[in-house]
């Protein structure tokens, strides 16, 4: 950075938006665990106390970062196909979360939904209602989708470790788990590639849910109906 650029940067007034954008960039670069008010102040070339004029504390900073990230999700597309609208929005949310790998953990850690999260969820509920789902069905759909609405989901197993055939003793004790583990070694050229593909699995479950919701809508499903 030249001296002229540095001088220009120093003249940019500090405001809440600049603080949040810098915090998001810092978390992207170093991870959320490395983020602190002192480190953020260093990045902005201000004293730490200057930050507290714009965010009261670390928790408020994390709330603001959550809203900044959620604000990057694409608005709903136009069109009558509610499944396409919802699917596109959720996959946009997933792209945003992949750009900011720390964000899912921060979103989950919030005690109450932040304003941007509430607005996003309200908009998603509106897409379901506009698609012809009843308020009753939409209520249950939102529960069923859970965090998937925001582009992430908690997997049952961590597939990030080394792959390979299961230990024979473990396979004998847990034969069905061993059988499932073996299916992760997909053949080359298969739809999911040579191992568990997180994006494929996310979209598979998403489509399964959306198709199921559409079937319930067509059946005029209601939670008060007895089986």
Coordinates of C-alpha atoms in Angstrom, one line a residue:
X1 CA 0.0 0.0 0.0
X2 CA 1.4 3.4 -0.9
X3 CA 1.6 6.3 1.5
X4 CA -1.2 8.1 -0.4
X5 CA -3.4 4.9 -0.2
X6 CA -2.7 4.5 3.5
X7 CA -3.5 8.1 4.2
X8 CA -6.8 7.7 2.3
X9 CA -7.6 4.6 4.2
X10 CA -7.0 6.4 7.5
X11 CA -9.4 9.1 6.4
X12 CA -12.3 6.7 5.9
X13 CA -14.6 7.3 8.9
X14 CA -15.2 4.3 11.1
X15 CA -18.8 3.2 11.2
X16 CA -20.7 0.0 12.0
X17 CA -20.7 -1.3 8.4
X18 CA -17.0 -0.9 8.1
X19 CA -16.4 -2.6 11.4
X20 CA -18.6 -5.6 10.4
X21 CA -17.1 -5.9 7.0
X22 CA -13.6 -5.9 8.4
X23 CA -14.6 -8.5 11.0
X24 CA -16.1 -10.8 8.4
X25 CA -12.9 -10.5 6.3
X26 CA -10.8 -11.2 9.3
X27 CA -12.8 -14.3 10.2
X28 CA -12.5 -15.5 6.6
X29 CA -8.8 -15.1 6.7
X30 CA -7.9 -16.4 10.2
X31 CA -10.9 -18.3 11.4
X32 CA -13.5 -17.2 14.0
X33 CA -11.5 -18.4 17.0
X34 CA -8.8 -15.9 16.1
X35 CA -11.2 -13.0 16.0
X36 CA -11.0 -10.6 18.9
X37 CA -11.8 -6.9 19.4
X38 CA -8.1 -6.2 19.9
X39 CA -7.2 -8.0 16.7
X40 CA -10.0 -6.3 14.8
X41 CA -8.9 -2.9 16.0
X42 CA -5.4 -3.6 14.8
X43 CA -6.8 -4.5 11.3
X44 CA -8.7 -1.2 11.3
X45 CA -5.8 0.7 12.7
X46 CA -7.8 2.1 15.6
X47 CA -7.7 1.8 19.3
X48 CA -9.9 -1.0 20.7
X49 CA -12.2 1.5 22.5
X50 CA -13.1 3.0 19.1
X51 CA -14.9 -0.2 18.2
X52 CA -17.3 0.0 21.2
X53 CA -18.9 3.1 19.7
X54 CA -20.3 0.8 17.0
X55 CA -20.6 -2.6 18.7
X56 CA -21.2 -2.9 22.4
X57 CA -19.3 -6.2 22.9
X58 CA -18.1 -9.3 21.1
X59 CA -21.6 -10.9 21.1
X60 CA -23.0 -7.9 19.3
X61 CA -20.2 -8.1 16.9
X62 CA -21.0 -11.7 16.1
X63 CA -24.7 -10.8 15.7
X64 CA -23.7 -8.1 13.2
X65 CA -21.4 -10.5 11.3
X66 CA -24.2 -13.0 11.1
X67 CA -26.5 -10.4 9.6
X68 CA -23.8 -9.2 7.2
X69 CA -23.3 -12.8 5.9
X70 CA -27.1 -13.6 5.7
X71 CA -27.5 -10.3 3.7
X72 CA -25.3 -11.9 1.0
X73 CA -28.0 -14.5 0.2
X74 CA -29.8 -13.9 -3.1
X75 CA -33.3 -12.5 -2.9
X76 CA -36.1 -14.9 -4.1
X77 CA -36.4 -15.3 -7.8
X78 CA -39.7 -14.5 -9.5
X79 CA -41.9 -17.3 -10.8
X80 CA -44.8 -19.5 -9.8
X81 CA -42.7 -22.7 -9.2
X82 CA -42.2 -22.5 -5.4
X83 CA -39.9 -25.5 -5.4
X84 CA -37.5 -23.8 -7.8
X85 CA -37.7 -20.5 -5.9
X86 CA -37.0 -22.2 -2.5
X87 CA -34.3 -24.5 -3.9
X88 CA -32.5 -21.6 -5.6
X89 CA -32.6 -19.5 -2.4
X90 CA -31.3 -22.3 -0.2
X91 CA -28.4 -23.1 -2.6
X92 CA -27.5 -19.4 -2.7
X93 CA -27.4 -19.6 1.1
X94 CA -25.1 -22.6 0.9
X95 CA -22.8 -20.8 -1.5
X96 CA -22.6 -17.9 1.0
X97 CA -21.9 -20.3 3.9
X98 CA -19.1 -22.0 1.9
X99 CA -17.5 -18.6 1.3
X100 CA -17.6 -18.0 5.1
X101 CA -16.9 -21.4 6.7
X102 CA -17.1 -20.0 10.2
X103 CA -20.6 -18.6 9.8
X104 CA -22.6 -21.8 10.4
X105 CA -21.1 -22.2 13.8
X106 CA -21.8 -18.6 14.7
X107 CA -25.4 -18.7 13.5
X108 CA -26.0 -21.8 15.6
X109 CA -24.4 -20.1 18.6
X110 CA -26.9 -17.2 18.6
X111 CA -29.3 -17.3 21.5
X112 CA -32.0 -15.5 19.5
X113 CA -32.3 -15.1 15.7
X114 CA -30.8 -11.8 14.5
X115 CA -32.9 -9.4 12.5
X116 CA -31.5 -10.5 9.1
X117 CA -32.0 -14.2 10.0
X118 CA -35.6 -13.4 11.0
X119 CA -36.2 -11.5 7.8
X120 CA -34.7 -14.3 5.7
X121 CA -36.8 -17.0 7.5
X122 CA -39.9 -14.8 7.1
X123 CA -39.2 -14.5 3.4
X124 CA -38.7 -18.2 3.1
X125 CA -42.0 -18.9 4.9
X126 CA -43.6 -16.4 2.5
X127 CA -42.3 -18.5 -0.5
X128 CA -43.9 -21.6 0.9
X129 CA -47.2 -19.8 1.5
X130 CA -47.1 -18.2 -2.0
X131 CA -46.6 -21.7 -3.4
X132 CA -49.9 -22.9 -2.0
X133 CA -48.7 -24.5 1.2
X134 CA -51.1 -23.9 4.2
X135 CA -49.8 -22.1 7.2
X136 CA -50.1 -25.4 9.1
X137 CA -48.0 -27.3 6.6
X138 CA -45.5 -24.4 6.3
X139 CA -45.0 -24.5 10.1
X140 CA -44.0 -28.2 9.9
X141 CA -41.9 -27.6 6.8
X142 CA -39.9 -25.0 8.5
X143 CA -39.2 -27.4 11.4
X144 CA -38.3 -30.2 9.0
X145 CA -35.9 -28.0 7.0
X146 CA -34.1 -26.7 10.1
X147 CA -30.7 -25.3 9.4
X148 CA -30.9 -26.5 5.8
X149 CA -32.9 -23.4 5.1
X150 CA -29.7 -21.4 5.8
X151 CA -27.5 -23.6 3.7
X152 CA -26.0 -26.0 6.2
X153 CA -26.9 -29.2 8.1
X154 CA -25.4 -31.2 10.9
X155 CA -24.2 -34.4 9.5
X156 CA -24.5 -37.7 11.4
X157 CA -21.0 -38.7 10.7
X158 CA -17.8 -36.8 10.1
X159 CA -16.6 -38.0 6.7
X160 CA -13.5 -35.8 6.7
X161 CA -11.2 -38.5 8.0
X162 CA -9.2 -41.1 5.9
X163 CA -11.4 -43.5 3.9
X164 CA -10.8 -47.2 3.3
X165 CA -12.2 -50.6 4.3
X166 CA -13.5 -50.8 7.8
X167 CA -11.6 -52.7 10.5
X168 CA -12.7 -56.4 10.3
X169 CA -13.5 -56.5 14.0
X170 CA -15.6 -53.3 13.8
X171 CA -17.3 -54.6 10.6
X172 CA -18.3 -57.8 12.4
X173 CA -19.7 -55.9 15.4
X174 CA -21.5 -53.2 13.4
X175 CA -22.2 -54.9 10.0
X176 CA -24.8 -52.4 8.8
X177 CA -22.5 -49.4 9.5
X178 CA -19.7 -51.2 7.7
X179 CA -22.0 -51.8 4.7
X180 CA -22.9 -48.1 4.6
X181 CA -19.2 -47.1 4.9
X182 CA -18.5 -49.3 1.9
X183 CA -21.0 -47.5 -0.2
X184 CA -19.0 -44.3 0.3
X185 CA -16.3 -45.7 -2.0
X186 CA -18.3 -44.8 -5.2
X187 CA -17.1 -45.9 -8.6
X188 CA -15.1 -43.4 -10.6
X189 CA -17.5 -41.4 -12.8
X190 CA -20.5 -42.0 -10.6
X191 CA -22.9 -39.1 -9.9
X192 CA -21.3 -38.5 -6.5
X193 CA -17.7 -39.0 -7.5
X194 CA -15.1 -41.2 -5.7
X195 CA -16.3 -40.5 -2.1
X196 CA -19.1 -38.9 -0.1
X197 CA -19.8 -35.6 -1.9
X198 CA -21.2 -33.1 0.7
X199 CA -22.8 -30.9 -2.0
X200 CA -24.5 -33.9 -3.6
X201 CA -25.8 -35.2 -0.3
X202 CA -27.1 -31.7 0.6
X203 CA -29.0 -31.4 -2.7
X204 CA -30.3 -35.0 -2.5
X205 CA -31.8 -34.3 0.9
X206 CA -33.1 -30.9 -0.1
X207 CA -34.8 -32.3 -3.2
X208 CA -36.2 -35.2 -1.2
X209 CA -37.8 -32.8 1.3
X210 CA -39.1 -30.4 -1.4
X211 CA -40.7 -33.2 -3.3
X212 CA -42.3 -34.6 -0.2
X213 CA -43.6 -31.2 0.8
X214 CA -45.2 -30.8 -2.7
X215 CA -46.9 -34.2 -2.3
X216 CA -48.3 -33.1 1.0
X217 CA -49.5 -29.8 -0.5
X218 CA -51.4 -31.7 -3.3
X219 CA -53.0 -33.9 -0.7
X220 CA -54.1 -30.8 1.3
X221 CA -52.3 -32.3 4.3
X222 CA -53.1 -31.0 7.7
X223 CA -51.6 -31.8 11.1
X224 CA -55.1 -32.4 12.6
X225 CA -55.8 -35.3 10.2
X226 CA -55.7 -38.6 12.0
X227 CA -53.6 -41.4 10.5

